[in-house]
PDB file of C-alpha atoms in Angstrom:
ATOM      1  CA  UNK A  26     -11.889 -13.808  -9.887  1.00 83.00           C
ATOM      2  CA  UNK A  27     -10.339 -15.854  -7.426  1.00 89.00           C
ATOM      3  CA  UNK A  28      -7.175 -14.375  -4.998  1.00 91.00           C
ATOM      4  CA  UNK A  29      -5.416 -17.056  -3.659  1.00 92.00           C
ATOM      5  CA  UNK A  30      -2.236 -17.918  -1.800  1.00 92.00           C
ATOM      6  CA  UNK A  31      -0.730 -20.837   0.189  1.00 92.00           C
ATOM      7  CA  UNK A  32       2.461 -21.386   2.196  1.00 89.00           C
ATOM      8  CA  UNK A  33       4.094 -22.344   5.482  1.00 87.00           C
ATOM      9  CA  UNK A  34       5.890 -20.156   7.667  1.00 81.00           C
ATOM     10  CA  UNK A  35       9.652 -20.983   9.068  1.00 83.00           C
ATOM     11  CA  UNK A  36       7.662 -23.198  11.987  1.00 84.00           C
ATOM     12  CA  UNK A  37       5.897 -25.504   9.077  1.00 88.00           C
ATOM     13  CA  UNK A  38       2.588 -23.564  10.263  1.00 87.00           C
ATOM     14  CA  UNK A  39       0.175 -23.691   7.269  1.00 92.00           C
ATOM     15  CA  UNK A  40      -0.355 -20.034   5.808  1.00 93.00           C
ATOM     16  CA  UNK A  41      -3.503 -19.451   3.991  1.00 93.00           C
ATOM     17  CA  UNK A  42      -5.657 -16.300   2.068  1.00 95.00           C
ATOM     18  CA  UNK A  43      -8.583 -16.739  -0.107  1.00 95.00           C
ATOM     19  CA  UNK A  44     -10.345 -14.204  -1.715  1.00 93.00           C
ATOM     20  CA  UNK A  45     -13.456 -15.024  -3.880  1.00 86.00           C
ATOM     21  CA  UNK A  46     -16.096 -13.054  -2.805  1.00 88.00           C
ATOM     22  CA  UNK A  47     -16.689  -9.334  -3.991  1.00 91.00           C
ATOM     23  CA  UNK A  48     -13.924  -9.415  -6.544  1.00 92.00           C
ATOM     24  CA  UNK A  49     -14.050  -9.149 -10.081  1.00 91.00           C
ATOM     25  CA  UNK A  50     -12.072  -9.804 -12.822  1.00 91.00           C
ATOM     26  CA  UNK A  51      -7.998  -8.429 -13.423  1.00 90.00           C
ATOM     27  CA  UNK A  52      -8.173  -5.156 -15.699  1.00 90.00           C
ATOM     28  CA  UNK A  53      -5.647  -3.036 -16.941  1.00 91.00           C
ATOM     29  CA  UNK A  54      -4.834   0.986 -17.374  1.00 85.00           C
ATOM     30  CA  UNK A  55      -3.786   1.941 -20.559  1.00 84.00           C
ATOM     31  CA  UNK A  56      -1.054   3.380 -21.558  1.00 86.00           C
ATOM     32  CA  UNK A  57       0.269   2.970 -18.595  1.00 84.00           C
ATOM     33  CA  UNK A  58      -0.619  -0.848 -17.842  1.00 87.00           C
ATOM     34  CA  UNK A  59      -1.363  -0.627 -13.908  1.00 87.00           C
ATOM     35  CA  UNK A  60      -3.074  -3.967 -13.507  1.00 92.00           C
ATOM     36  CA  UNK A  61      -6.034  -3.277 -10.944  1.00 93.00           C
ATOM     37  CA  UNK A  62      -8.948  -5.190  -9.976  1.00 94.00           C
ATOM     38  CA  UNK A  63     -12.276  -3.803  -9.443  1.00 93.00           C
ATOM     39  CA  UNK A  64     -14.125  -4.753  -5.436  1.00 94.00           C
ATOM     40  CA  UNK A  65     -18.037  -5.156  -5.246  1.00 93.00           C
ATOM     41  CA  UNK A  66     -19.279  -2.937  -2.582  1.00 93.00           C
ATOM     42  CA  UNK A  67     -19.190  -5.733   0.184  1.00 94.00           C
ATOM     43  CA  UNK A  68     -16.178  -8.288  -0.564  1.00 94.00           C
ATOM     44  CA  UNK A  69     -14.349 -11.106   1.750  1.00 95.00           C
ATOM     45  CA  UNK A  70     -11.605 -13.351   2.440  1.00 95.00           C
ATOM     46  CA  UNK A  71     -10.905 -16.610   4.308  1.00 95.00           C
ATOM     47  CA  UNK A  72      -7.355 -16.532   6.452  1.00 95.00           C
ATOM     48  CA  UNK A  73      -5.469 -18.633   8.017  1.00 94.00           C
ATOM     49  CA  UNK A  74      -1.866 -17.863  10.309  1.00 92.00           C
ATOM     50  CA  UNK A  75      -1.225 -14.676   8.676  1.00 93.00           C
ATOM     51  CA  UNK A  76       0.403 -11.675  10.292  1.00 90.00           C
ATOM     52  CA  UNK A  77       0.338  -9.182   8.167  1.00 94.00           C
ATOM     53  CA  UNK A  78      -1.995  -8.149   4.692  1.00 95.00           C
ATOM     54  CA  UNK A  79      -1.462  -5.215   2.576  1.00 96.00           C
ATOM     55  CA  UNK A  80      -3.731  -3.868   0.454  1.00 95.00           C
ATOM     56  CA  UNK A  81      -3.403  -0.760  -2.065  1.00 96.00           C
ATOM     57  CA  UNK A  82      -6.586   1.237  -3.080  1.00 96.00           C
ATOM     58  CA  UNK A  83      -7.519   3.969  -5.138  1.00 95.00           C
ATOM     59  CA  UNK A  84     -11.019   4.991  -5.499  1.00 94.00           C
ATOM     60  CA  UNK A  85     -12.260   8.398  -7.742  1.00 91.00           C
ATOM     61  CA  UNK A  86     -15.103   9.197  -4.773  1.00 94.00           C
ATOM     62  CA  UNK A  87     -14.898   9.806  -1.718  1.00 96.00           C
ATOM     63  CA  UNK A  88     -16.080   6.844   0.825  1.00 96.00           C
ATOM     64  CA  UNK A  89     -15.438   4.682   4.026  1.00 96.00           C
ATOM     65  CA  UNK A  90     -14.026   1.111   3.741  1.00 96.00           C
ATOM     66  CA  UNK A  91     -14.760  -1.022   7.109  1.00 96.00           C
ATOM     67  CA  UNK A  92     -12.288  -4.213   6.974  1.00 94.00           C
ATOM     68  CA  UNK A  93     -13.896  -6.103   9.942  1.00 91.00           C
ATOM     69  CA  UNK A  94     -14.043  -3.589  13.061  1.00 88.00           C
ATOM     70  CA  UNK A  95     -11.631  -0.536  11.023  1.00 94.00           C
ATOM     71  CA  UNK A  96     -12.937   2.250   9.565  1.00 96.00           C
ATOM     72  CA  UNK A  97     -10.628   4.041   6.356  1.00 95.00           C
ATOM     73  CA  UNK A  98     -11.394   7.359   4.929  1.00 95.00           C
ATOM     74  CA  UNK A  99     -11.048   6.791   1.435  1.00 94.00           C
ATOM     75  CA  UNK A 100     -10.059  10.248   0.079  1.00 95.00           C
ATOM     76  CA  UNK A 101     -11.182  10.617  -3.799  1.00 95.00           C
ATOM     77  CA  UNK A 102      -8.209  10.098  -6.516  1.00 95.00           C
ATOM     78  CA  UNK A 103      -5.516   9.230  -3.519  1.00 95.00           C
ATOM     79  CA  UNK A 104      -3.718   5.868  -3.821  1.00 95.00           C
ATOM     80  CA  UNK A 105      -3.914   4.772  -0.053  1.00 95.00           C
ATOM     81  CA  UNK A 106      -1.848   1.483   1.328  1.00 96.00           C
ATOM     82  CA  UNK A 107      -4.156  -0.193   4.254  1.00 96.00           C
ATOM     83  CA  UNK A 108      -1.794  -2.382   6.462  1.00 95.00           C
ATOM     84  CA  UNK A 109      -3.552  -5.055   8.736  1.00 94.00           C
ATOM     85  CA  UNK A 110      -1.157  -6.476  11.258  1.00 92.00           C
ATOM     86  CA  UNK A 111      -1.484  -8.926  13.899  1.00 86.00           C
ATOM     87  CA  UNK A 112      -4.194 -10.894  12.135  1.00 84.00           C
ATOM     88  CA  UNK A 113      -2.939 -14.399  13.603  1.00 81.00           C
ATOM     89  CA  UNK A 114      -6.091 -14.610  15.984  1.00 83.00           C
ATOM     90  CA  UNK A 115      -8.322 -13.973  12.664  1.00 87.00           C
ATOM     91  CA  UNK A 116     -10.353 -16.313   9.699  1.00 93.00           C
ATOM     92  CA  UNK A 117     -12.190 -13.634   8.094  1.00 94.00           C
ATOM     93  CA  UNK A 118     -11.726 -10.169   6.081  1.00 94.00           C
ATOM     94  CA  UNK A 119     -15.088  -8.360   5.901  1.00 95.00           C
ATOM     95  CA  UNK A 120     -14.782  -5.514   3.499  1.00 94.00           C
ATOM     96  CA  UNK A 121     -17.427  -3.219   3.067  1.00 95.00           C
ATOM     97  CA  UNK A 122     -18.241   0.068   1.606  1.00 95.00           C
ATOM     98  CA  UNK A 123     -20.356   2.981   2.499  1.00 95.00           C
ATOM     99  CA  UNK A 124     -20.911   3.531  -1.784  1.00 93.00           C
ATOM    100  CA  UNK A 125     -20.991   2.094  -4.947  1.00 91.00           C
ATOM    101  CA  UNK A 126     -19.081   3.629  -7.611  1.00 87.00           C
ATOM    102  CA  UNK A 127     -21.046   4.397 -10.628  1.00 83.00           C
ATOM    103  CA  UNK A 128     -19.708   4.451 -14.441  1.00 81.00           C
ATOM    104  CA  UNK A 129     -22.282   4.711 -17.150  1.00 84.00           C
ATOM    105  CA  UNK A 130     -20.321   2.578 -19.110  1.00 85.00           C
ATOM    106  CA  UNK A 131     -19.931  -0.363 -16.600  1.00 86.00           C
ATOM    107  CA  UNK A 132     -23.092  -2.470 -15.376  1.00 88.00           C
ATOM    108  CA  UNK A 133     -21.799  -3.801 -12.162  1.00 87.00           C
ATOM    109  CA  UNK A 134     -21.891  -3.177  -8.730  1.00 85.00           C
ATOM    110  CA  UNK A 135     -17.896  -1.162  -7.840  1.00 89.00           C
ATOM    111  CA  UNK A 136     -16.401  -0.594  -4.666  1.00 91.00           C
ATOM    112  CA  UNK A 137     -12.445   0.399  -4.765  1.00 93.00           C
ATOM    113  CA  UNK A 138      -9.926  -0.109  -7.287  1.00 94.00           C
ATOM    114  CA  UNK A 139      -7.221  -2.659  -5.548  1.00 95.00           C
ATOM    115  CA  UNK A 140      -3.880  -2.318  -7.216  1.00 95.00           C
ATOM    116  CA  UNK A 141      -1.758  -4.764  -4.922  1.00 95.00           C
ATOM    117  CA  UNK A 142      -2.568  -7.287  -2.194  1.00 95.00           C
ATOM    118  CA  UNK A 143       0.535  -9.084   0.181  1.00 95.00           C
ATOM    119  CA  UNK A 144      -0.134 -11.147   2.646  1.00 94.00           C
ATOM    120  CA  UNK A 145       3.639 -11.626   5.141  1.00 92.00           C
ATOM    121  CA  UNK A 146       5.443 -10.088   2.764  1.00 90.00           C
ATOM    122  CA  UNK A 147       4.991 -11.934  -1.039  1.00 92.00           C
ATOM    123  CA  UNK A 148       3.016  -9.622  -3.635  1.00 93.00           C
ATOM    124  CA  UNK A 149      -0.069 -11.933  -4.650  1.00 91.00           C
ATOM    125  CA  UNK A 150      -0.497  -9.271  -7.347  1.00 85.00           C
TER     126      UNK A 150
END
């Protein structure tokens, strides 16, 4: 699955996030349809003259999520938002986990459950 939005800010200053790696495809929760995507263990994203991205993340272990140089406890069954300001200076995300999440059912390789990303303020989903 492909993330992808594309703007300009009040200045005309090209805006830009792209993420492709480490992400798989849109799933939803029933009954309650929460729409959530699945990471891999190790996912990215290209950026361009953003200041802020939120992301919201749920995983049913606990683990440790490094975005670039932060570290985040990930605290089993919690919904946690993850807000990365001041990312201007920055081209990359690098997300990466300490573990895989494991479901007998599933054959891929999961990270975290992502239930919203926003880059400056608009909801890319």
């Amino acid at each position: 699955m492909r993330i992808q939005y594309q703007g300009y800010d009040l200045e005309s200053k090209f805006k830009f996030f792209d993420m492709i790696d480490g992400v798989y495809d849109l799933e939803t929760i029933l009954p309650s349809n929460q729409k959530f995507i699945w990471s891999h263990q190790r996912f990215n994203a290209s950026i361009e003259n953003l200041t802020k991205i939120n992301f919201r993340v749920y995983s049913s272990i606990p683990n440790i999520l490094y975005l670039n140089s932060m570290r985040f406890e990930i605290m089993p069954n919690v919904v946690i938002n993850i807000c990365l300001e001041n990312m201007k200076s920055a081209n990359r995300i690098f997300g990466n986990l300490e573990r895989l999440h494991s479901h007998p059912s599933d054959t891929r390789y999961l990270g975290i459950m992502i239930y919203s990303i926003s880059v400056d303020g608009t909801d890319l989903f």
